[in-house]
PDB file of C-alpha atoms in Angstrom:
ATOM      1  CA  UNK A 181     121.725 136.315  91.411  1.00 44.00           C
ATOM      2  CA  UNK A 182     123.780 135.907  87.789  1.00 42.00           C
ATOM      3  CA  UNK A 183     126.854 135.012  87.333  1.00 42.00           C
ATOM      4  CA  UNK A 184     129.811 136.817  85.835  1.00 44.00           C
ATOM      5  CA  UNK A 185     130.216 134.654  83.407  1.00 45.00           C
ATOM      6  CA  UNK A 186     126.206 134.384  82.386  1.00 45.00           C
ATOM      7  CA  UNK A 187     125.351 134.149  78.718  1.00 45.00           C
ATOM      8  CA  UNK A 188     129.125 132.441  78.180  1.00 46.00           C
ATOM      9  CA  UNK A 189     130.036 128.730  78.049  1.00 50.00           C
ATOM     10  CA  UNK A 190     130.125 127.554  81.655  1.00 55.00           C
ATOM     11  CA  UNK A 191     133.707 127.281  83.044  1.00 58.00           C
ATOM     12  CA  UNK A 192     132.647 124.163  84.548  1.00 61.00           C
ATOM     13  CA  UNK A 193     132.007 122.676  81.066  1.00 63.00           C
ATOM     14  CA  UNK A 194     135.142 123.788  79.868  1.00 72.00           C
ATOM     15  CA  UNK A 195     137.134 122.284  82.881  1.00 71.00           C
ATOM     16  CA  UNK A 196     135.842 119.406  82.588  1.00 78.00           C
ATOM     17  CA  UNK A 197     136.601 119.213  78.701  1.00 85.00           C
ATOM     18  CA  UNK A 198     139.966 120.130  79.689  1.00 87.00           C
ATOM     19  CA  UNK A 199     140.301 117.312  82.161  1.00 91.00           C
ATOM     20  CA  UNK A 200     138.683 114.812  79.891  1.00 93.00           C
ATOM     21  CA  UNK A 201     141.448 115.608  77.423  1.00 93.00           C
ATOM     22  CA  UNK A 202     144.124 115.779  80.047  1.00 95.00           C
ATOM     23  CA  UNK A 203     143.127 111.787  81.165  1.00 95.00           C
ATOM     24  CA  UNK A 204     143.101 110.484  78.010  1.00 92.00           C
ATOM     25  CA  UNK A 205     146.211 111.881  77.290  1.00 94.00           C
ATOM     26  CA  UNK A 206     147.689 110.452  80.488  1.00 94.00           C
ATOM     27  CA  UNK A 207     146.234 107.099  79.698  1.00 89.00           C
ATOM     28  CA  UNK A 208     147.704 107.139  76.451  1.00 88.00           C
ATOM     29  CA  UNK A 209     151.386 108.053  77.875  1.00 91.00           C
ATOM     30  CA  UNK A 210     151.209 105.819  81.032  1.00 87.00           C
ATOM     31  CA  UNK A 211     150.558 102.964  78.191  1.00 82.00           C
ATOM     32  CA  UNK A 212     153.324 103.554  76.061  1.00 85.00           C
ATOM     33  CA  UNK A 213     156.406 104.239  78.354  1.00 85.00           C
ATOM     34  CA  UNK A 214     154.431 102.537  81.758  1.00 81.00           C
ATOM     35  CA  UNK A 215     153.531 103.978  85.487  1.00 83.00           C
ATOM     36  CA  UNK A 216     157.223 104.245  86.714  1.00 84.00           C
ATOM     37  CA  UNK A 217     159.141 105.565  83.491  1.00 89.00           C
ATOM     38  CA  UNK A 218     155.839 108.219  82.911  1.00 90.00           C
ATOM     39  CA  UNK A 219     156.656 111.493  84.195  1.00 95.00           C
ATOM     40  CA  UNK A 220     154.150 114.479  84.740  1.00 96.00           C
ATOM     41  CA  UNK A 221     156.242 116.628  82.350  1.00 96.00           C
ATOM     42  CA  UNK A 222     155.431 113.948  79.608  1.00 96.00           C
ATOM     43  CA  UNK A 223     151.662 113.920  80.558  1.00 96.00           C
ATOM     44  CA  UNK A 224     151.910 118.006  80.339  1.00 96.00           C
ATOM     45  CA  UNK A 225     153.408 117.589  76.857  1.00 96.00           C
ATOM     46  CA  UNK A 226     150.947 114.788  75.681  1.00 96.00           C
ATOM     47  CA  UNK A 227     148.138 116.622  76.773  1.00 95.00           C
ATOM     48  CA  UNK A 228     149.424 120.266  75.543  1.00 95.00           C
ATOM     49  CA  UNK A 229     149.355 122.135  79.063  1.00 95.00           C
ATOM     50  CA  UNK A 230     152.133 123.389  80.952  1.00 95.00           C
ATOM     51  CA  UNK A 231     153.640 120.867  83.870  1.00 94.00           C
ATOM     52  CA  UNK A 232     152.066 123.774  86.398  1.00 94.00           C
ATOM     53  CA  UNK A 233     148.707 123.337  85.074  1.00 93.00           C
ATOM     54  CA  UNK A 234     148.789 119.619  85.414  1.00 95.00           C
ATOM     55  CA  UNK A 235     150.012 119.816  88.718  1.00 94.00           C
ATOM     56  CA  UNK A 236     146.844 122.662  89.470  1.00 93.00           C
ATOM     57  CA  UNK A 237     144.616 119.371  87.879  1.00 93.00           C
ATOM     58  CA  UNK A 238     146.184 116.547  89.881  1.00 94.00           C
ATOM     59  CA  UNK A 239     148.180 116.941  93.053  1.00 94.00           C
ATOM     60  CA  UNK A 240     150.556 113.692  92.072  1.00 93.00           C
ATOM     61  CA  UNK A 241     151.077 111.510  89.666  1.00 92.00           C
ATOM     62  CA  UNK A 242     149.221 108.431  91.402  1.00 89.00           C
ATOM     63  CA  UNK A 243     146.209 110.973  91.678  1.00 92.00           C
ATOM     64  CA  UNK A 244     146.368 111.071  88.027  1.00 94.00           C
ATOM     65  CA  UNK A 245     146.900 107.912  86.794  1.00 90.00           C
ATOM     66  CA  UNK A 246     143.782 106.367  89.047  1.00 88.00           C
ATOM     67  CA  UNK A 247     141.757 109.380  87.580  1.00 92.00           C
ATOM     68  CA  UNK A 248     142.701 108.407  83.891  1.00 91.00           C
ATOM     69  CA  UNK A 249     141.533 104.640  84.584  1.00 87.00           C
ATOM     70  CA  UNK A 250     138.418 105.335  86.509  1.00 89.00           C
ATOM     71  CA  UNK A 251     137.980 107.945  83.361  1.00 91.00           C
ATOM     72  CA  UNK A 252     138.213 105.072  80.862  1.00 89.00           C
ATOM     73  CA  UNK A 253     136.147 102.530  82.922  1.00 89.00           C
ATOM     74  CA  UNK A 254     133.468 104.837  83.725  1.00 91.00           C
ATOM     75  CA  UNK A 255     133.451 105.448  79.669  1.00 92.00           C
ATOM     76  CA  UNK A 256     133.201 101.618  79.298  1.00 93.00           C
ATOM     77  CA  UNK A 257     130.566 100.906  82.269  1.00 95.00           C
ATOM     78  CA  UNK A 258     128.323 103.612  80.000  1.00 96.00           C
ATOM     79  CA  UNK A 259     129.331 102.062  77.038  1.00 96.00           C
ATOM     80  CA  UNK A 260     127.947  98.618  78.244  1.00 97.00           C
ATOM     81  CA  UNK A 261     124.987  99.735  79.531  1.00 97.00           C
ATOM     82  CA  UNK A 262     123.749 101.215  76.340  1.00 97.00           C
ATOM     83  CA  UNK A 263     124.635  98.659  74.368  1.00 97.00           C
ATOM     84  CA  UNK A 264     122.467  96.098  76.664  1.00 98.00           C
ATOM     85  CA  UNK A 265     119.710  98.685  77.211  1.00 97.00           C
ATOM     86  CA  UNK A 266     119.006  97.960  73.632  1.00 96.00           C
ATOM     87  CA  UNK A 267     116.976  95.008  73.756  1.00 95.00           C
ATOM     88  CA  UNK A 268     115.577  95.629  70.150  1.00 96.00           C
ATOM     89  CA  UNK A 269     118.547  93.775  69.067  1.00 97.00           C
ATOM     90  CA  UNK A 270     118.984  90.097  69.964  1.00 96.00           C
ATOM     91  CA  UNK A 271     121.193  89.005  72.847  1.00 97.00           C
ATOM     92  CA  UNK A 272     124.173  87.751  71.423  1.00 97.00           C
ATOM     93  CA  UNK A 273     124.501  90.664  69.369  1.00 97.00           C
ATOM     94  CA  UNK A 274     124.283  92.830  72.484  1.00 98.00           C
ATOM     95  CA  UNK A 275     126.943  90.968  74.033  1.00 97.00           C
ATOM     96  CA  UNK A 276     129.470  90.886  71.424  1.00 97.00           C
ATOM     97  CA  UNK A 277     129.299  94.450  71.407  1.00 97.00           C
ATOM     98  CA  UNK A 278     129.389  94.653  74.914  1.00 97.00           C
ATOM     99  CA  UNK A 279     132.610  92.951  75.865  1.00 96.00           C
ATOM    100  CA  UNK A 280     133.886  94.691  72.556  1.00 95.00           C
ATOM    101  CA  UNK A 281     133.304  97.887  74.615  1.00 94.00           C
ATOM    102  CA  UNK A 282     134.517  96.218  77.944  1.00 93.00           C
ATOM    103  CA  UNK A 283     137.395  94.566  76.532  1.00 90.00           C
ATOM    104  CA  UNK A 284     137.790  94.244  72.801  1.00 87.00           C
ATOM    105  CA  UNK A 285     139.150  97.928  72.548  1.00 81.00           C
ATOM    106  CA  UNK A 286     142.006  96.801  74.425  1.00 79.00           C
ATOM    107  CA  UNK A 287     143.375  94.780  72.186  1.00 79.00           C
ATOM    108  CA  UNK A 288     146.333  95.792  69.842  1.00 67.00           C
ATOM    109  CA  UNK A 289     149.624  96.896  70.557  1.00 58.00           C
ATOM    110  CA  UNK A 290     149.064 100.400  72.427  1.00 52.00           C
ATOM    111  CA  UNK A 291     145.540  99.305  73.768  1.00 59.00           C
ATOM    112  CA  UNK A 292     147.168  96.248  75.482  1.00 56.00           C
ATOM    113  CA  UNK A 293     149.849  98.231  76.887  1.00 61.00           C
ATOM    114  CA  UNK A 294     146.909 100.303  78.763  1.00 64.00           C
ATOM    115  CA  UNK A 295     145.587  97.385  79.915  1.00 64.00           C
ATOM    116  CA  UNK A 296     148.822  95.802  81.523  1.00 68.00           C
ATOM    117  CA  UNK A 297     149.691  99.177  83.115  1.00 68.00           C
ATOM    118  CA  UNK A 298     146.218  98.828  84.882  1.00 69.00           C
ATOM    119  CA  UNK A 299     146.776  95.184  85.891  1.00 71.00           C
ATOM    120  CA  UNK A 300     150.303  95.395  87.116  1.00 72.00           C
ATOM    121  CA  UNK A 301     149.308  98.445  89.222  1.00 69.00           C
ATOM    122  CA  UNK A 302     146.118  97.465  90.757  1.00 69.00           C
ATOM    123  CA  UNK A 303     147.243  99.120  94.267  1.00 74.00           C
ATOM    124  CA  UNK A 304     147.033 102.385  92.500  1.00 74.00           C
ATOM    125  CA  UNK A 305     143.502 102.360  91.573  1.00 75.00           C
ATOM    126  CA  UNK A 306     142.024 101.484  95.028  1.00 76.00           C
ATOM    127  CA  UNK A 307     138.278 100.386  94.681  1.00 81.00           C
ATOM    128  CA  UNK A 308     137.845 100.804  91.191  1.00 78.00           C
ATOM    129  CA  UNK A 309     140.047  97.832  90.572  1.00 74.00           C
ATOM    130  CA  UNK A 310     136.964  95.858  91.882  1.00 83.00           C
ATOM    131  CA  UNK A 311     133.821  97.885  91.232  1.00 90.00           C
ATOM    132  CA  UNK A 312     134.043  98.072  87.404  1.00 90.00           C
ATOM    133  CA  UNK A 313     134.670  94.666  86.997  1.00 91.00           C
ATOM    134  CA  UNK A 314     132.123  93.799  89.059  1.00 95.00           C
ATOM    135  CA  UNK A 315     129.483  96.083  87.883  1.00 96.00           C
ATOM    136  CA  UNK A 316     130.598  94.597  84.381  1.00 96.00           C
ATOM    137  CA  UNK A 317     129.615  91.142  85.497  1.00 97.00           C
ATOM    138  CA  UNK A 318     126.202  92.403  87.167  1.00 97.00           C
ATOM    139  CA  UNK A 319     125.463  94.006  83.825  1.00 97.00           C
ATOM    140  CA  UNK A 320     125.884  90.803  81.534  1.00 98.00           C
ATOM    141  CA  UNK A 321     124.427  88.372  84.082  1.00 97.00           C
ATOM    142  CA  UNK A 322     120.864  90.659  84.107  1.00 97.00           C
ATOM    143  CA  UNK A 323     121.005  90.905  79.938  1.00 97.00           C
ATOM    144  CA  UNK A 324     121.451  86.879  80.335  1.00 97.00           C
ATOM    145  CA  UNK A 325     118.598  86.852  82.954  1.00 96.00           C
ATOM    146  CA  UNK A 326     116.499  88.943  81.017  1.00 94.00           C
ATOM    147  CA  UNK A 327     116.364  86.609  78.134  1.00 90.00           C
ATOM    148  CA  UNK A 328     116.965  83.052  79.811  1.00 89.00           C
ATOM    149  CA  UNK A 329     115.796  83.443  83.632  1.00 88.00           C
ATOM    150  CA  UNK A 330     117.738  83.927  86.613  1.00 87.00           C
ATOM    151  CA  UNK A 331     118.741  80.291  86.989  1.00 90.00           C
ATOM    152  CA  UNK A 332     122.128  79.960  85.468  1.00 93.00           C
ATOM    153  CA  UNK A 333     122.380  83.334  84.353  1.00 96.00           C
ATOM    154  CA  UNK A 334     125.708  84.082  86.806  1.00 96.00           C
ATOM    155  CA  UNK A 335     127.096  81.125  85.539  1.00 96.00           C
ATOM    156  CA  UNK A 336     126.780  81.968  82.199  1.00 96.00           C
ATOM    157  CA  UNK A 337     128.343  85.645  82.503  1.00 97.00           C
ATOM    158  CA  UNK A 338     131.480  84.079  84.120  1.00 97.00           C
ATOM    159  CA  UNK A 339     132.067  81.484  81.667  1.00 96.00           C
ATOM    160  CA  UNK A 340     131.912  84.408  79.066  1.00 96.00           C
ATOM    161  CA  UNK A 341     134.152  86.424  81.262  1.00 96.00           C
ATOM    162  CA  UNK A 342     136.542  83.856  81.638  1.00 95.00           C
ATOM    163  CA  UNK A 343     136.972  82.766  78.050  1.00 96.00           C
ATOM    164  CA  UNK A 344     136.810  86.991  77.269  1.00 95.00           C
ATOM    165  CA  UNK A 345     140.181  87.207  79.751  1.00 91.00           C
ATOM    166  CA  UNK A 346     141.613  83.862  78.134  1.00 91.00           C
ATOM    167  CA  UNK A 347     140.795  85.275  74.493  1.00 91.00           C
ATOM    168  CA  UNK A 348     142.319  88.703  75.449  1.00 86.00           C
ATOM    169  CA  UNK A 349     145.525  87.169  76.339  1.00 82.00           C
ATOM    170  CA  UNK A 350     146.180  84.916  72.694  1.00 86.00           C
ATOM    171  CA  UNK A 351     144.149  87.585  70.565  1.00 87.00           C
ATOM    172  CA  UNK A 352     146.653  88.940  67.933  1.00 88.00           C
ATOM    173  CA  UNK A 353     143.947  91.080  66.948  1.00 89.00           C
ATOM    174  CA  UNK A 354     140.360  92.405  67.951  1.00 91.00           C
ATOM    175  CA  UNK A 355     138.934  90.800  65.161  1.00 93.00           C
ATOM    176  CA  UNK A 356     140.440  87.535  66.049  1.00 94.00           C
ATOM    177  CA  UNK A 357     139.076  88.383  69.547  1.00 95.00           C
ATOM    178  CA  UNK A 358     135.576  89.081  68.351  1.00 96.00           C
ATOM    179  CA  UNK A 359     135.178  86.407  66.198  1.00 96.00           C
ATOM    180  CA  UNK A 360     136.128  83.534  68.593  1.00 96.00           C
ATOM    181  CA  UNK A 361     134.054  85.580  71.415  1.00 97.00           C
ATOM    182  CA  UNK A 362     131.273  85.230  69.121  1.00 97.00           C
ATOM    183  CA  UNK A 363     131.610  81.404  69.049  1.00 97.00           C
ATOM    184  CA  UNK A 364     131.788  81.429  72.470  1.00 96.00           C
ATOM    185  CA  UNK A 365     128.391  83.630  73.078  1.00 97.00           C
ATOM    186  CA  UNK A 366     127.037  81.636  70.600  1.00 96.00           C
ATOM    187  CA  UNK A 367     127.587  78.451  72.781  1.00 95.00           C
ATOM    188  CA  UNK A 368     126.570  79.993  75.813  1.00 93.00           C
ATOM    189  CA  UNK A 369     123.482  81.429  74.692  1.00 92.00           C
ATOM    190  CA  UNK A 370     121.746  78.545  72.906  1.00 88.00           C
TER     191      UNK A 370
END
């Protein structure tokens, strides 16, 4: 049985693309104004859709926030998986890029606000607030273990993550973060 849209771009793909654009606009708006001060109207304007159209996609501001952060975290994890899978590159180089994808892109004025909004509202995120960081730790641990063996890989991964968190809070720029994290990774992978 043929659908009436046969031969036309999939409306599901169009809906998915529109949803992605809306969620990206929402995350930027939440970062700019904070969760409490962000209105559905502000997100609708940023996403260039009507407010009723936004409510059609997301029943509440909480659902919108959760979906926007979940999309960002899933995108980050997918990028980390891709980077770490490239075993033709040296491990320290892959680790640095993986941390850049996970945390480095959130350093800087607007990016820092995104991280702060996420950290300030963990109750809104549900299990995503725990599963994404746990998955990141697993990926880093597995990449280290593949090169050095299982013994000690988890401790090294957790130490790198701790160094990243500390640097993230004191880094004035992404470049500073990456320079310092490179030193930590080099020391930990010797």
